[in-house]
């Protein structure tokens, strides 16, 4: 069974850090991973994405310099290290998989055909 499972969300104070994990299982081919977030009342937003071998990464402007995406293919896991968190980062974070990667398109939803269930990130004092 092909699936993605996120973990690592939680409550953190402004300025704090969290590391999200996206564990993949059942894949038989290389895949790119994207991280998306959706806050209440807002549209889903692409946050970051990484190519299958990790050589290509993309970030939305609002997280550049604060978030880092990486992957450990030996563990079939992609990470999103989030530093200097702000209240506006509060959202449900979801990872998604695609067999296609383009640095200019990977923050859009359409290339992805498998989605995880999401993990809540709340930044609040």
Coordinates of N, CA, C and O in Angstrom, one line a residue:
X1 N 0.8 -1.2 0.0 CA 0.0 0.0 0.0 C 0.9 1.2 0.0 O 1.7 1.4 0.8
X2 N 0.7 2.1 -1.0 CA 1.4 3.3 -1.1 C 0.8 4.4 -0.2 O -0.4 4.6 -0.2
X3 N 1.6 4.9 0.7 CA 1.1 6.0 1.6 C 2.2 6.9 2.1 O 3.4 6.6 2.0
X4 N 1.7 8.1 2.6 CA 2.6 9.1 3.2 C 2.0 9.3 4.6 O 0.8 9.5 4.7
X5 N 2.9 9.4 5.5 CA 2.5 9.7 6.9 C 3.3 10.8 7.5 O 4.6 10.7 7.6
X6 N 2.7 11.9 7.9 CA 3.4 13.0 8.5 C 3.4 12.9 10.0 O 2.5 12.3 10.6
X7 N 4.4 13.5 10.5 CA 4.6 13.6 12.0 C 5.4 14.8 12.3 O 6.1 15.4 11.5
X8 N 5.4 15.2 13.6 CA 6.3 16.2 14.1 C 5.6 17.6 14.4 O 6.2 18.5 14.8
X9 N 4.3 17.6 14.1 CA 3.6 18.9 14.3 C 3.4 19.1 15.8 O 3.7 18.2 16.7
X10 N 2.9 20.3 16.2 CA 2.7 20.6 17.6 C 2.5 22.0 17.9 O 2.4 22.8 16.9
X11 N 2.5 22.4 19.1 CA 2.4 23.8 19.6 C 3.8 24.3 19.9 O 4.6 23.7 20.7
X12 N 4.1 25.4 19.4 CA 5.5 26.0 19.6 C 5.3 27.5 19.7 O 4.4 28.1 19.2
X13 N 6.2 28.2 20.5 CA 6.1 29.6 20.7 C 6.7 30.3 19.5 O 7.6 29.7 18.8
X14 N 6.3 31.5 19.2 CA 7.0 32.3 18.2 C 8.5 32.3 18.4 O 9.0 32.5 19.5
X15 N 9.2 32.1 17.3 CA 10.6 32.1 17.3 C 11.2 30.7 17.5 O 12.4 30.4 17.4
X16 N 10.3 29.7 17.8 CA 10.7 28.4 18.0 C 10.9 27.6 16.8 O 10.8 28.1 15.6
X17 N 11.2 26.3 16.9 CA 11.5 25.4 15.8 C 10.7 24.1 15.9 O 10.4 23.6 17.0
X18 N 10.4 23.5 14.8 CA 9.8 22.2 14.7 C 10.4 21.5 13.4 O 10.8 22.2 12.5
X19 N 10.5 20.2 13.5 CA 10.9 19.4 12.3 C 9.8 18.4 12.0 O 9.4 17.6 12.8
X20 N 9.2 18.6 10.8 CA 8.2 17.7 10.3 C 8.8 16.6 9.5 O 9.8 16.8 8.8
X21 N 8.2 15.4 9.6 CA 8.7 14.3 8.8 C 7.5 13.8 7.9 O 6.4 13.8 8.3
X22 N 7.9 13.3 6.8 CA 7.0 12.7 5.9 C 7.5 11.3 5.5 O 8.5 11.3 4.7
X23 N 7.0 10.3 6.0 CA 7.5 8.9 5.8 C 6.7 8.3 4.7 O 5.4 8.2 4.7
X24 N 7.4 7.8 3.7 CA 6.8 7.2 2.5 C 6.9 5.7 2.6 O 8.0 5.2 3.0
X25 N 5.9 5.0 2.1 CA 6.0 3.5 2.0 C 5.3 3.0 0.8 O 4.3 3.6 0.3
X26 N 5.7 1.9 0.2 CA 5.1 1.3 -0.9 C 5.4 1.8 -2.2 O 4.8 1.4 -3.2
X27 N 6.4 2.8 -2.3 CA 6.7 3.3 -3.6 C 7.6 2.4 -4.4 O 8.6 1.9 -3.8
X28 N 7.4 2.3 -5.7 CA 8.2 1.5 -6.5 C 9.1 2.3 -7.5 O 9.8 1.7 -8.3
X29 N 8.9 3.6 -7.5 CA 9.7 4.4 -8.3 C 10.1 5.7 -7.6 O 9.5 6.0 -6.6
X30 N 11.0 6.5 -8.2 CA 11.4 7.8 -7.6 C 10.2 8.7 -7.6 O 9.4 8.7 -8.4
X31 N 10.2 9.6 -6.6 CA 9.2 10.5 -6.4 C 9.7 11.8 -5.8 O 10.6 11.8 -5.0
X32 N 9.1 12.9 -6.2 CA 9.3 14.2 -5.6 C 8.3 14.4 -4.5 O 7.2 13.8 -4.5
X33 N 8.7 15.2 -3.5 CA 7.8 15.5 -2.4 C 7.6 17.0 -2.2 O 8.5 17.8 -2.3
X34 N 6.3 17.3 -2.0 CA 6.0 18.7 -1.7 C 5.3 18.8 -0.3 O 4.6 17.9 0.1
X35 N 5.6 19.9 0.3 CA 4.9 20.3 1.6 C 4.0 21.4 1.3 O 4.4 22.4 0.7
X36 N 2.8 21.2 1.8 CA 1.7 22.2 1.6 C 1.1 22.5 3.0 O 1.3 21.8 3.9
X37 N 0.5 23.7 3.1 CA -0.1 24.1 4.3 C -1.5 24.8 4.1 O -1.6 25.4 3.0
X38 N -2.4 24.6 5.0 CA -3.6 25.3 4.9 C -4.1 25.8 6.2 O -4.2 25.0 7.2
X39 N -4.3 27.1 6.3 CA -4.8 27.7 7.6 C -6.3 27.8 7.5 O -6.8 27.9 6.4
X40 N -7.0 27.9 8.6 CA -8.4 28.0 8.6 C -8.9 29.2 7.8 O -8.3 30.3 7.9
X41 N -9.8 29.0 6.8 CA -10.3 30.1 6.0 C -9.4 30.5 4.9 O -9.8 31.5 4.2
X42 N -8.3 29.8 4.7 CA -7.4 30.2 3.6 C -7.2 29.0 2.6 O -7.5 27.9 3.0
X43 N -6.7 29.3 1.5 CA -6.5 28.3 0.5 C -5.2 27.6 0.8 O -4.3 28.1 1.5
X44 N -5.1 26.3 0.3 CA -3.9 25.6 0.5 C -2.7 26.3 -0.2 O -2.9 26.8 -1.4
X45 N -1.6 26.3 0.4 CA -0.4 26.9 -0.1 C 0.8 26.0 -0.2 O 1.1 25.3 0.8
X46 N 1.5 26.0 -1.3 CA 2.7 25.2 -1.4 C 3.8 25.9 -0.6 O 4.0 27.1 -0.8
X47 N 4.5 25.1 0.2 CA 5.5 25.7 1.1 C 6.9 25.4 0.6 O 7.8 26.3 0.5
X48 N 7.1 24.1 0.2 CA 8.5 23.7 -0.2 C 8.4 22.4 -0.9 O 7.4 21.6 -0.7
X49 N 9.3 22.1 -1.8 CA 9.3 20.8 -2.5 C 10.8 20.4 -2.8 O 11.7 21.2 -2.8
X50 N 10.9 19.1 -3.0 CA 12.3 18.6 -3.2 C 12.2 17.5 -4.3 O 11.3 16.7 -4.3
X51 N 13.2 17.4 -5.1 CA 13.2 16.4 -6.2 C 13.6 15.0 -5.6 O 13.9 14.9 -4.4
X52 N 13.5 14.0 -6.5 CA 13.6 12.7 -6.0 C 15.0 12.3 -5.4 O 15.1 11.6 -4.4
X53 N 16.0 12.9 -5.9 CA 17.3 12.7 -5.4 C 17.8 13.8 -4.4 O 18.9 13.7 -3.8
X54 N 17.0 14.8 -4.3 CA 17.3 15.9 -3.3 C 18.1 17.0 -3.9 O 18.4 18.0 -3.2
X55 N 18.4 16.9 -5.2 CA 19.2 18.0 -5.8 C 18.5 19.3 -6.1 O 19.2 20.3 -6.3
X56 N 17.2 19.2 -6.1 CA 16.4 20.4 -6.5 C 15.5 20.7 -5.3 O 14.8 19.8 -4.8
X57 N 15.5 21.9 -4.9 CA 14.5 22.4 -3.8 C 13.9 23.7 -4.2 O 14.6 24.5 -4.9
X58 N 12.7 23.9 -3.7 CA 12.0 25.2 -4.0 C 11.3 25.6 -2.7 O 10.8 24.7 -2.0
X59 N 11.2 26.9 -2.5 CA 10.5 27.4 -1.3 C 9.6 28.6 -1.7 O 10.0 29.4 -2.5
X60 N 8.5 28.7 -1.0 CA 7.7 29.9 -1.1 C 8.5 31.1 -0.4 O 9.2 30.8 0.5
X61 N 8.3 32.3 -0.9 CA 9.1 33.4 -0.5 C 8.9 33.6 1.1 O 9.9 34.0 1.7
X62 N 7.8 33.3 1.6 CA 7.5 33.6 3.0 C 8.3 32.8 4.0 O 8.4 33.1 5.2
X63 N 8.9 31.7 3.5 CA 9.6 30.8 4.4 C 11.1 30.7 4.0 O 11.9 30.0 4.7
X64 N 11.5 31.3 3.0 CA 12.9 31.3 2.6 C 13.8 31.8 3.7 O 13.5 32.9 4.3
X65 N 14.9 31.1 4.0 CA 15.8 31.5 5.1 C 15.3 31.0 6.4 O 16.1 31.0 7.4
X66 N 14.1 30.4 6.6 CA 13.6 29.9 7.8 C 13.4 28.4 7.8 O 13.6 27.7 8.8
X67 N 12.9 27.9 6.6 CA 12.6 26.5 6.5 C 13.6 25.8 5.6 O 14.1 26.4 4.6
X68 N 13.9 24.6 5.9 CA 14.8 23.8 5.1 C 14.2 22.4 4.8 O 13.8 21.7 5.8
X69 N 14.1 22.0 3.5 CA 13.6 20.7 3.2 C 14.8 19.8 2.9 O 15.8 20.3 2.3
X70 N 14.7 18.6 3.2 CA 15.7 17.6 3.0 C 15.1 16.2 2.9 O 13.9 16.0 3.3
X71 N 15.9 15.2 2.4 CA 15.3 13.9 2.4 C 16.4 12.9 2.6 O 17.6 13.1 2.3
X72 N 16.0 11.8 3.2 CA 16.9 10.6 3.5 C 16.3 9.4 2.8 O 15.3 8.8 3.3
X73 N 16.7 9.2 1.6 CA 16.1 8.1 0.8 C 16.3 6.7 1.4 O 15.5 5.8 1.1
X74 N 17.3 6.6 2.1 CA 17.6 5.3 2.8 C 16.4 5.0 3.8 O 16.1 3.8 4.1
X75 N 15.9 6.1 4.4 CA 14.8 6.0 5.3 C 13.4 6.3 4.7 O 12.4 6.3 5.4
X76 N 13.4 6.6 3.4 CA 12.2 6.9 2.7 C 11.4 8.0 3.5 O 10.2 8.0 3.6
X77 N 12.2 9.0 3.9 CA 11.6 10.1 4.7 C 12.1 11.5 4.2 O 13.3 11.6 3.8
X78 N 11.2 12.4 4.1 CA 11.5 13.8 3.8 C 11.2 14.6 5.0 O 10.2 14.4 5.7
X79 N 12.1 15.6 5.3 CA 11.9 16.4 6.4 C 11.7 17.9 6.1 O 12.1 18.3 5.0
X80 N 11.0 18.6 6.9 CA 10.9 20.0 6.8 C 11.3 20.7 8.1 O 10.5 20.6 9.1
X81 N 12.5 21.2 8.2 CA 13.0 21.9 9.4 C 12.4 23.3 9.3 O 12.7 24.1 8.4
X82 N 11.7 23.7 10.4 CA 11.1 25.0 10.4 C 11.6 25.8 11.6 O 11.5 25.3 12.8
X83 N 12.4 26.8 11.3 CA 13.0 27.7 12.4 C 12.3 29.0 12.3 O 11.6 29.4 11.4
X84 N 12.6 29.8 13.4 CA 12.0 31.2 13.5 C 10.5 31.2 13.2 O 10.1 32.1 12.4
X85 N 9.8 30.3 13.7 CA 8.4 30.2 13.4 C 7.6 31.4 13.9 O 7.9 32.0 14.9
X86 N 6.6 31.8 13.1 CA 5.8 32.9 13.3 C 4.3 32.5 13.4 O 3.9 31.4 12.9
X87 N 3.5 33.3 14.1 CA 2.1 32.9 14.2 C 1.4 32.6 12.8 O 0.5 31.7 12.7
X88 N 1.8 33.3 11.8 CA 1.3 33.1 10.5 C 1.7 31.8 9.8 O 1.1 31.5 8.8
X89 N 2.6 31.1 10.5 CA 2.9 29.7 10.0 C 1.9 28.7 10.5 O 2.0 27.5 10.1
X90 N 1.0 29.1 11.4 CA 0.0 28.1 11.9 C -0.8 27.6 10.8 O -1.4 28.4 10.0
X91 N -0.9 26.3 10.7 CA -1.7 25.6 9.6 C -1.6 24.1 9.8 O -0.8 23.6 10.6
X92 N -2.4 23.4 9.0 CA -2.2 22.0 8.8 C -1.2 21.8 7.7 O -1.4 22.3 6.6
X93 N -0.1 21.1 8.0 CA 0.9 20.8 7.0 C 0.8 19.4 6.5 O 0.7 18.4 7.2
X94 N 0.8 19.3 5.1 CA 0.6 18.0 4.5 C 1.7 17.8 3.4 O 2.0 18.7 2.7
X95 N 2.1 16.6 3.4 CA 3.1 16.3 2.3 C 2.4 15.5 1.2 O 1.4 14.9 1.4
X96 N 3.0 15.6 0.0 CA 2.4 15.0 -1.2 C 3.5 14.5 -2.1 O 4.6 15.1 -2.1
X97 N 3.2 13.5 -2.9 CA 4.2 12.8 -3.7 C 3.8 13.0 -5.2 O 2.6 12.9 -5.5
X98 N 4.8 13.1 -6.0 CA 4.6 13.2 -7.4 C 5.8 12.5 -8.2 O 6.9 12.6 -7.7
X99 N 5.5 11.9 -9.3 CA 6.5 11.3 -10.1 C 7.2 12.3 -11.0 O 8.2 12.0 -11.7
X100 N 6.7 13.6 -11.0 CA 7.2 14.6 -11.8 C 7.8 15.7 -10.9 O 7.2 16.1 -9.9
X101 N 8.9 16.3 -11.3 CA 9.4 17.5 -10.6 C 9.8 18.6 -11.5 O 10.5 18.4 -12.5
X102 N 9.4 19.8 -11.2 CA 9.8 21.0 -11.9 C 9.9 22.0 -10.8 O 9.0 22.3 -10.0
X103 N 11.1 22.7 -10.7 CA 11.3 23.7 -9.7 C 10.3 24.9 -9.8 O 10.0 25.5 -8.8
X104 N 9.8 25.1 -11.0 CA 8.9 26.2 -11.2 C 7.4 25.8 -11.0 O 6.6 26.7 -10.9
X105 N 7.1 24.5 -10.9 CA 5.7 24.1 -10.8 C 5.5 23.3 -9.5 O 4.3 23.0 -9.2
X106 N 6.5 23.0 -8.8 CA 6.3 22.0 -7.7 C 5.6 22.6 -6.5 O 5.2 21.8 -5.5
X107 N 5.3 23.9 -6.4 CA 4.5 24.4 -5.3 C 3.1 24.5 -5.7 O 2.2 25.0 -4.9
X108 N 2.7 24.0 -6.9 CA 1.3 23.9 -7.3 C 0.8 22.5 -6.9 O 1.6 21.6 -6.8
X109 N -0.5 22.3 -6.7 CA -1.0 21.1 -6.2 C -1.1 20.0 -7.4 O -1.0 18.8 -7.1
X110 N -1.3 20.5 -8.6 CA -1.7 19.5 -9.6 C -0.7 18.4 -9.9 O -1.1 17.3 -10.4
X111 N 0.6 18.6 -9.7 CA 1.5 17.4 -10.1 C 1.4 16.3 -9.1 O 1.9 15.2 -9.4
X112 N 0.7 16.5 -8.0 CA 0.8 15.5 -6.9 C -0.5 14.6 -6.9 O -1.6 15.1 -7.1
X113 N -0.2 13.3 -6.8 CA -1.3 12.4 -6.8 C -1.5 11.5 -5.6 O -2.3 10.6 -5.5
X114 N -0.6 11.8 -4.6 CA -0.8 11.1 -3.3 C -0.5 12.0 -2.2 O 0.5 12.7 -2.2
X115 N -1.4 12.1 -1.3 CA -1.4 13.1 -0.2 C -1.4 12.3 1.2 O -2.1 11.3 1.3
X116 N -0.7 12.9 2.1 CA -0.8 12.4 3.5 C -2.0 13.0 4.2 O -2.8 13.7 3.6
X117 N -2.1 12.7 5.5 CA -3.3 13.1 6.2 C -3.1 14.5 6.9 O -4.1 15.1 7.4
X118 N -1.9 14.9 7.0 CA -1.6 16.2 7.6 C -1.3 16.2 9.0 O -1.6 15.3 9.8
X119 N -0.5 17.2 9.5 CA -0.2 17.4 10.9 C -0.3 18.9 11.2 O 0.1 19.7 10.5
X120 N -0.9 19.1 12.4 CA -1.2 20.5 12.8 C 0.1 21.2 13.4 O 0.8 20.6 14.3
X121 N 0.3 22.4 12.9 CA 1.4 23.2 13.5 C 0.7 24.5 14.0 O 0.0 25.2 13.3
X122 N 0.9 24.8 15.3 CA 0.4 25.9 15.9 C 1.5 26.8 16.5 O 2.2 26.2 17.4
X123 N 1.6 28.0 16.1 CA 2.6 28.9 16.6 C 1.9 30.0 17.4 O 1.2 30.8 16.9
X124 N 2.1 29.9 18.7 CA 1.4 30.8 19.6 C 2.1 30.9 21.0 O 2.7 30.0 21.4
X125 N 2.0 32.1 21.5 CA 2.5 32.3 22.9 C 1.5 32.0 24.0 O 1.7 32.1 25.1

